[in-house]
Amino acid sequence: MPGWFKKAWYGLASFLSFSSALLIIVALAVPHWLSGKILCQTGVDLVNATDPELVKFIGDIYYGLFQGCKVRQCGLGGRRSQFTIFPHLVKELNTGLHVTILLLLFLALALALVSMGFAVLNMVQVPYRAVNGPGGICLWNVLAGGVVALAIASFVAAVRFHHLTERVANFQEKLFQFVVVEERYEESFWICVASASAHAANLVVVAISQIPLPEIKTKIEEATVTAEDILY
């Protein structure tokens, strides 16, 4: 059985892995990966709007990996509409990249649960195989954190290089053309960053758990025998 010191740190490691899995689920469920401002370029061109009038043509948009919402402002008031990524909108995006992001996050979820299982195993017993010990915990955390980081990088690439927001904003628009004027990453994106950070923190936790504690030695007093004791 591992000592109380290692049990405490392995317990913290399992909690961090479980928290990472929960964070990934929340990031998948909440449609707030990115938000922005979209300009109705068609409306601006029709009325030849000047800078002070551009505010009337700037709407809002936010979306996640499965759904989103946009508010069109084309000079006649805001019109709110909801949309889903699957099954039609995904065809207008980089389908392979979007599906890859989802697969990476589901894989990261599974790896986080495996790393939690390894931490729990080390908390209740000392594994016979070294691969199931602290080295195994570190391996699964490196894999899980790396996969989450790869998913985050893929999403950033989709936004920056494949104009993801512009494609989403112009989906099923036949009369109006929208231009993205502002983008910012929202809570679901940063939740994924926190998930990857949790696995990085786990590596530190496992390293601390391997620090040997100083042994507490009890001093035994040696009995001194004198000549008087022998006489008695």
CSV table of C-alpha atoms in Angstrom, one decimal:
chain,number,residue,atom,x,y,z
A,1,MET,CA,0.0,0.0,0.0
A,2,PRO,CA,1.3,3.5,-0.8
A,3,GLY,CA,1.9,5.9,2.0
A,4,TRP,CA,-0.4,8.7,2.9
A,5,PHE,CA,1.8,11.2,1.1
A,6,LYS,CA,1.6,9.5,-2.2
A,7,LYS,CA,-2.1,8.7,-1.7
A,8,ALA,CA,-2.8,12.4,-1.3
A,9,TRP,CA,-1.0,13.4,-4.5
A,10,TYR,CA,-2.4,10.5,-6.5
A,11,GLY,CA,-5.9,11.6,-5.3
A,12,LEU,CA,-5.2,15.1,-6.5
A,13,ALA,CA,-4.0,13.7,-9.9
A,14,SER,CA,-7.2,11.6,-10.3
A,15,PHE,CA,-9.3,14.7,-9.5
A,16,LEU,CA,-7.4,16.8,-12.1
A,17,SER,CA,-7.9,14.2,-14.7
A,18,PHE,CA,-11.6,13.9,-13.9
A,19,SER,CA,-11.9,17.7,-14.0
A,20,SER,CA,-10.3,17.7,-17.4
A,21,ALA,CA,-12.8,15.2,-18.7
A,22,LEU,CA,-15.7,17.3,-17.4
A,23,LEU,CA,-14.2,20.5,-18.9
A,24,ILE,CA,-14.0,18.8,-22.3
A,25,ILE,CA,-17.7,17.7,-22.1
A,26,VAL,CA,-18.7,21.3,-21.2
A,27,ALA,CA,-16.6,22.7,-24.1
A,28,LEU,CA,-18.4,20.4,-26.5
A,29,ALA,CA,-21.9,21.2,-25.1
A,30,VAL,CA,-21.6,25.0,-24.8
A,31,PRO,CA,-21.8,26.8,-28.2
A,32,HIS,CA,-19.5,29.6,-27.3
A,33,TRP,CA,-16.2,28.8,-28.9
A,34,LEU,CA,-15.9,32.1,-30.7
A,35,SER,CA,-17.9,35.3,-31.1
A,36,GLY,CA,-17.6,38.3,-33.3
A,37,LYS,CA,-19.0,41.3,-35.1
A,38,ILE,CA,-20.2,40.9,-38.7
A,39,LEU,CA,-20.8,43.8,-41.1
A,40,CYS,CA,-23.5,43.6,-43.7
A,41,GLN,CA,-21.4,44.7,-46.7
A,42,THR,CA,-24.4,44.5,-49.1
A,43,GLY,CA,-26.4,47.0,-47.0
A,44,VAL,CA,-23.4,49.3,-46.7
A,45,ASP,CA,-22.9,49.3,-50.5
A,46,LEU,CA,-26.6,49.9,-51.2
A,47,VAL,CA,-26.9,53.1,-49.1
A,48,ASN,CA,-23.3,54.1,-49.5
A,49,ALA,CA,-23.0,54.3,-45.7
A,50,THR,CA,-20.3,56.4,-44.1
A,51,ASP,CA,-18.4,55.6,-40.9
A,52,PRO,CA,-21.0,57.0,-38.4
A,53,GLU,CA,-23.7,55.0,-40.1
A,54,LEU,CA,-21.8,51.7,-40.1
A,55,VAL,CA,-23.0,50.9,-36.6
A,56,LYS,CA,-26.5,50.2,-38.1
A,57,PHE,CA,-25.0,47.4,-40.3
A,58,ILE,CA,-22.9,45.6,-37.7
A,59,GLY,CA,-24.4,42.5,-36.2
A,60,ASP,CA,-23.3,39.8,-33.8
A,61,ILE,CA,-22.4,36.1,-34.1
A,62,TYR,CA,-21.3,33.3,-31.9
A,63,TYR,CA,-21.0,29.6,-32.4
A,64,GLY,CA,-19.5,26.4,-31.1
A,65,LEU,CA,-18.8,23.0,-32.6
A,66,PHE,CA,-22.4,22.0,-33.1
A,67,GLN,CA,-24.6,25.1,-33.2
A,68,GLY,CA,-24.6,28.9,-33.0
A,69,CYS,CA,-26.5,32.1,-33.4
A,70,LYS,CA,-26.2,35.3,-35.4
A,71,VAL,CA,-28.0,38.7,-35.4
A,72,ARG,CA,-28.1,40.3,-38.9
A,73,GLN,CA,-28.1,44.1,-39.0
A,74,CYS,CA,-28.8,45.3,-42.6
A,75,GLY,CA,-30.4,48.6,-41.9
A,76,LEU,CA,-33.9,47.4,-41.0
A,77,GLY,CA,-33.3,46.3,-37.4
A,78,GLY,CA,-31.7,43.1,-36.0
A,79,ARG,CA,-32.9,39.7,-37.2
A,80,ARG,CA,-31.9,36.8,-35.0
A,81,SER,CA,-31.4,33.3,-36.4
A,82,GLN,CA,-30.1,30.1,-35.0
A,83,PHE,CA,-28.1,27.5,-37.0
A,84,THR,CA,-26.6,24.0,-36.5
A,85,ILE,CA,-23.3,22.9,-37.9
A,86,PHE,CA,-24.6,19.4,-38.8
A,87,PRO,CA,-25.7,18.2,-41.3
A,88,HIS,CA,-25.7,21.0,-43.9
A,89,LEU,CA,-23.4,23.8,-42.7
A,90,VAL,CA,-20.5,21.5,-42.2
A,91,LYS,CA,-20.4,21.0,-46.0
A,92,GLU,CA,-19.6,24.7,-46.4
A,93,LEU,CA,-16.7,24.5,-43.9
A,94,ASN,CA,-13.5,22.5,-44.1
A,95,THR,CA,-15.3,19.3,-43.2
A,96,GLY,CA,-12.2,17.2,-42.6
A,97,LEU,CA,-10.7,19.8,-40.2
A,98,HIS,CA,-14.0,20.3,-38.3
A,99,VAL,CA,-14.6,16.5,-37.9
A,100,THR,CA,-10.9,16.1,-36.8
A,101,ILE,CA,-11.4,18.7,-34.0
A,102,LEU,CA,-14.4,16.7,-32.7
A,103,LEU,CA,-12.6,13.4,-32.9
A,104,LEU,CA,-9.5,14.8,-31.1
A,105,LEU,CA,-11.7,16.1,-28.3
A,106,PHE,CA,-13.5,12.8,-27.9
A,107,LEU,CA,-10.2,11.0,-27.9
A,108,ALA,CA,-8.9,13.5,-25.3
A,109,LEU,CA,-11.9,12.7,-23.2
A,110,ALA,CA,-11.2,9.0,-23.2
A,111,LEU,CA,-7.5,9.6,-22.5
A,112,ALA,CA,-8.4,11.8,-19.5
A,113,LEU,CA,-10.5,9.0,-18.0
A,114,VAL,CA,-7.8,6.5,-18.6
A,115,SER,CA,-5.3,8.8,-16.8
A,116,MET,CA,-7.7,9.1,-13.9
A,117,GLY,CA,-8.0,5.3,-13.7
A,118,PHE,CA,-4.2,5.0,-13.5
A,119,ALA,CA,-4.1,7.6,-10.7
A,120,VAL,CA,-6.8,5.8,-8.7
A,121,LEU,CA,-4.9,2.4,-9.2
A,122,ASN,CA,-1.7,3.9,-7.8
A,123,MET,CA,-3.7,5.5,-4.9
A,124,VAL,CA,-5.0,2.1,-3.7
A,125,GLN,CA,-2.1,-0.1,-4.4
A,126,VAL,CA,1.5,-0.3,-5.7
A,127,PRO,CA,1.3,-1.7,-9.3
A,128,TYR,CA,3.5,-4.7,-10.1
A,129,ARG,CA,4.4,-3.3,-13.6
A,130,ALA,CA,6.3,-0.1,-13.9
A,131,VAL,CA,4.2,1.0,-16.9
A,132,ASN,CA,1.1,1.1,-14.5
A,133,GLY,CA,3.0,3.2,-12.0
A,134,PRO,CA,3.8,7.0,-12.0
A,135,GLY,CA,5.4,6.6,-15.5
A,136,GLY,CA,2.1,5.4,-16.9
A,137,ILE,CA,0.2,8.3,-15.3
A,138,CYS,CA,2.6,10.7,-16.9
A,139,LEU,CA,2.3,9.0,-20.3
A,140,TRP,CA,-1.5,9.2,-20.4
A,141,ASN,CA,-1.5,12.8,-19.2
A,142,VAL,CA,1.0,13.8,-21.9
A,143,LEU,CA,-1.1,12.1,-24.5
A,144,ALA,CA,-4.4,13.6,-23.2
A,145,GLY,CA,-2.9,17.1,-22.9
A,146,GLY,CA,-1.2,16.8,-26.3
A,147,VAL,CA,-4.5,15.8,-28.0
A,148,VAL,CA,-6.4,18.7,-26.4
A,149,ALA,CA,-3.7,21.1,-27.5
A,150,LEU,CA,-3.8,19.7,-31.1
A,151,ALA,CA,-7.6,20.2,-31.1
A,152,ILE,CA,-7.2,23.8,-29.9
A,153,ALA,CA,-4.5,24.5,-32.6
A,154,SER,CA,-6.8,22.9,-35.3
A,155,PHE,CA,-9.7,25.2,-34.3
A,156,VAL,CA,-7.4,28.3,-34.4
A,157,ALA,CA,-6.2,27.2,-37.8
A,158,ALA,CA,-9.8,26.9,-39.0
A,159,VAL,CA,-10.5,30.4,-37.8
A,160,ARG,CA,-7.4,32.1,-39.1
A,161,PHE,CA,-6.6,30.3,-42.3
A,162,HIS,CA,-9.9,28.9,-43.4
A,163,HIS,CA,-12.1,31.9,-42.5
A,164,LEU,CA,-14.4,29.8,-40.4
A,165,THR,CA,-16.5,32.8,-39.0
A,166,GLU,CA,-17.0,34.3,-42.5
A,167,ARG,CA,-18.2,31.0,-43.9
A,168,VAL,CA,-20.6,30.5,-40.9
A,169,ALA,CA,-21.9,34.1,-41.2
A,170,ASN,CA,-22.7,33.7,-44.9
A,171,PHE,CA,-24.3,30.3,-44.7
A,172,GLN,CA,-27.6,30.3,-46.7
A,173,GLU,CA,-27.3,34.0,-47.4
A,174,LYS,CA,-28.5,34.7,-51.0
A,175,LEU,CA,-29.1,38.5,-50.8
A,176,PHE,CA,-26.6,39.7,-48.3
A,177,GLN,CA,-22.8,39.4,-48.0
A,178,PHE,CA,-21.3,39.6,-44.5
A,179,VAL,CA,-17.7,40.6,-43.6
A,180,VAL,CA,-16.1,39.7,-40.2
A,181,VAL,CA,-14.8,42.9,-38.5
A,182,GLU,CA,-14.0,41.4,-35.1
A,183,GLU,CA,-13.4,38.0,-33.6
A,184,ARG,CA,-12.7,36.8,-30.0
A,185,TYR,CA,-12.4,33.4,-28.4
A,186,GLU,CA,-15.0,32.7,-25.8
A,187,GLU,CA,-15.4,30.5,-22.7
A,188,SER,CA,-15.6,27.1,-24.4
A,189,PHE,CA,-12.3,27.7,-26.1
A,190,TRP,CA,-10.6,28.8,-22.8
A,191,ILE,CA,-12.2,25.8,-21.1
A,192,CYS,CA,-10.3,23.5,-23.5
A,193,VAL,CA,-7.1,25.5,-22.7
A,194,ALA,CA,-7.8,24.8,-19.0
A,195,SER,CA,-8.3,21.1,-19.7
A,196,ALA,CA,-4.9,20.9,-21.3
A,197,SER,CA,-3.4,22.9,-18.4
A,198,ALA,CA,-4.9,20.4,-16.0
A,199,HIS,CA,-2.9,17.6,-17.6
A,200,ALA,CA,0.3,19.7,-17.4
A,201,ALA,CA,-0.4,20.3,-13.7
A,202,ASN,CA,-0.8,16.5,-13.3
A,203,LEU,CA,2.8,16.0,-14.4
A,204,VAL,CA,3.9,18.3,-11.6
A,205,VAL,CA,1.7,16.5,-9.1
A,206,VAL,CA,3.1,13.1,-10.1
A,207,ALA,CA,6.7,14.4,-9.9
A,208,ILE,CA,6.0,15.8,-6.4
A,209,SER,CA,4.5,12.5,-5.3
A,210,GLN,CA,7.9,10.8,-6.0
A,211,ILE,CA,9.8,13.0,-3.5
A,212,PRO,CA,10.9,10.7,-0.7
A,213,LEU,CA,9.9,11.8,2.7
A,214,PRO,CA,12.5,11.9,5.4
A,215,GLU,CA,12.3,8.9,7.7
A,216,ILE,CA,11.5,9.6,11.3
A,217,LYS,CA,13.9,7.6,13.5
A,218,THR,CA,13.2,7.1,17.2
A,219,LYS,CA,16.3,7.4,19.3
A,220,ILE,CA,16.7,4.3,21.5
A,221,GLU,CA,18.6,5.1,24.8
A,222,GLU,CA,21.3,2.6,25.5
A,223,ALA,CA,21.3,1.1,28.9
A,224,THR,CA,24.5,1.6,30.9
A,225,VAL,CA,25.5,-1.2,33.2
A,226,THR,CA,27.7,-0.3,36.1
A,227,ALA,CA,29.5,-2.5,38.6
A,228,GLU,CA,27.0,-1.7,41.3
A,229,ASP,CA,24.2,-3.1,39.0
A,230,ILE,CA,26.0,-6.3,38.6
A,231,LEU,CA,26.4,-6.7,42.4
A,232,TYR,CA,22.6,-6.4,42.7
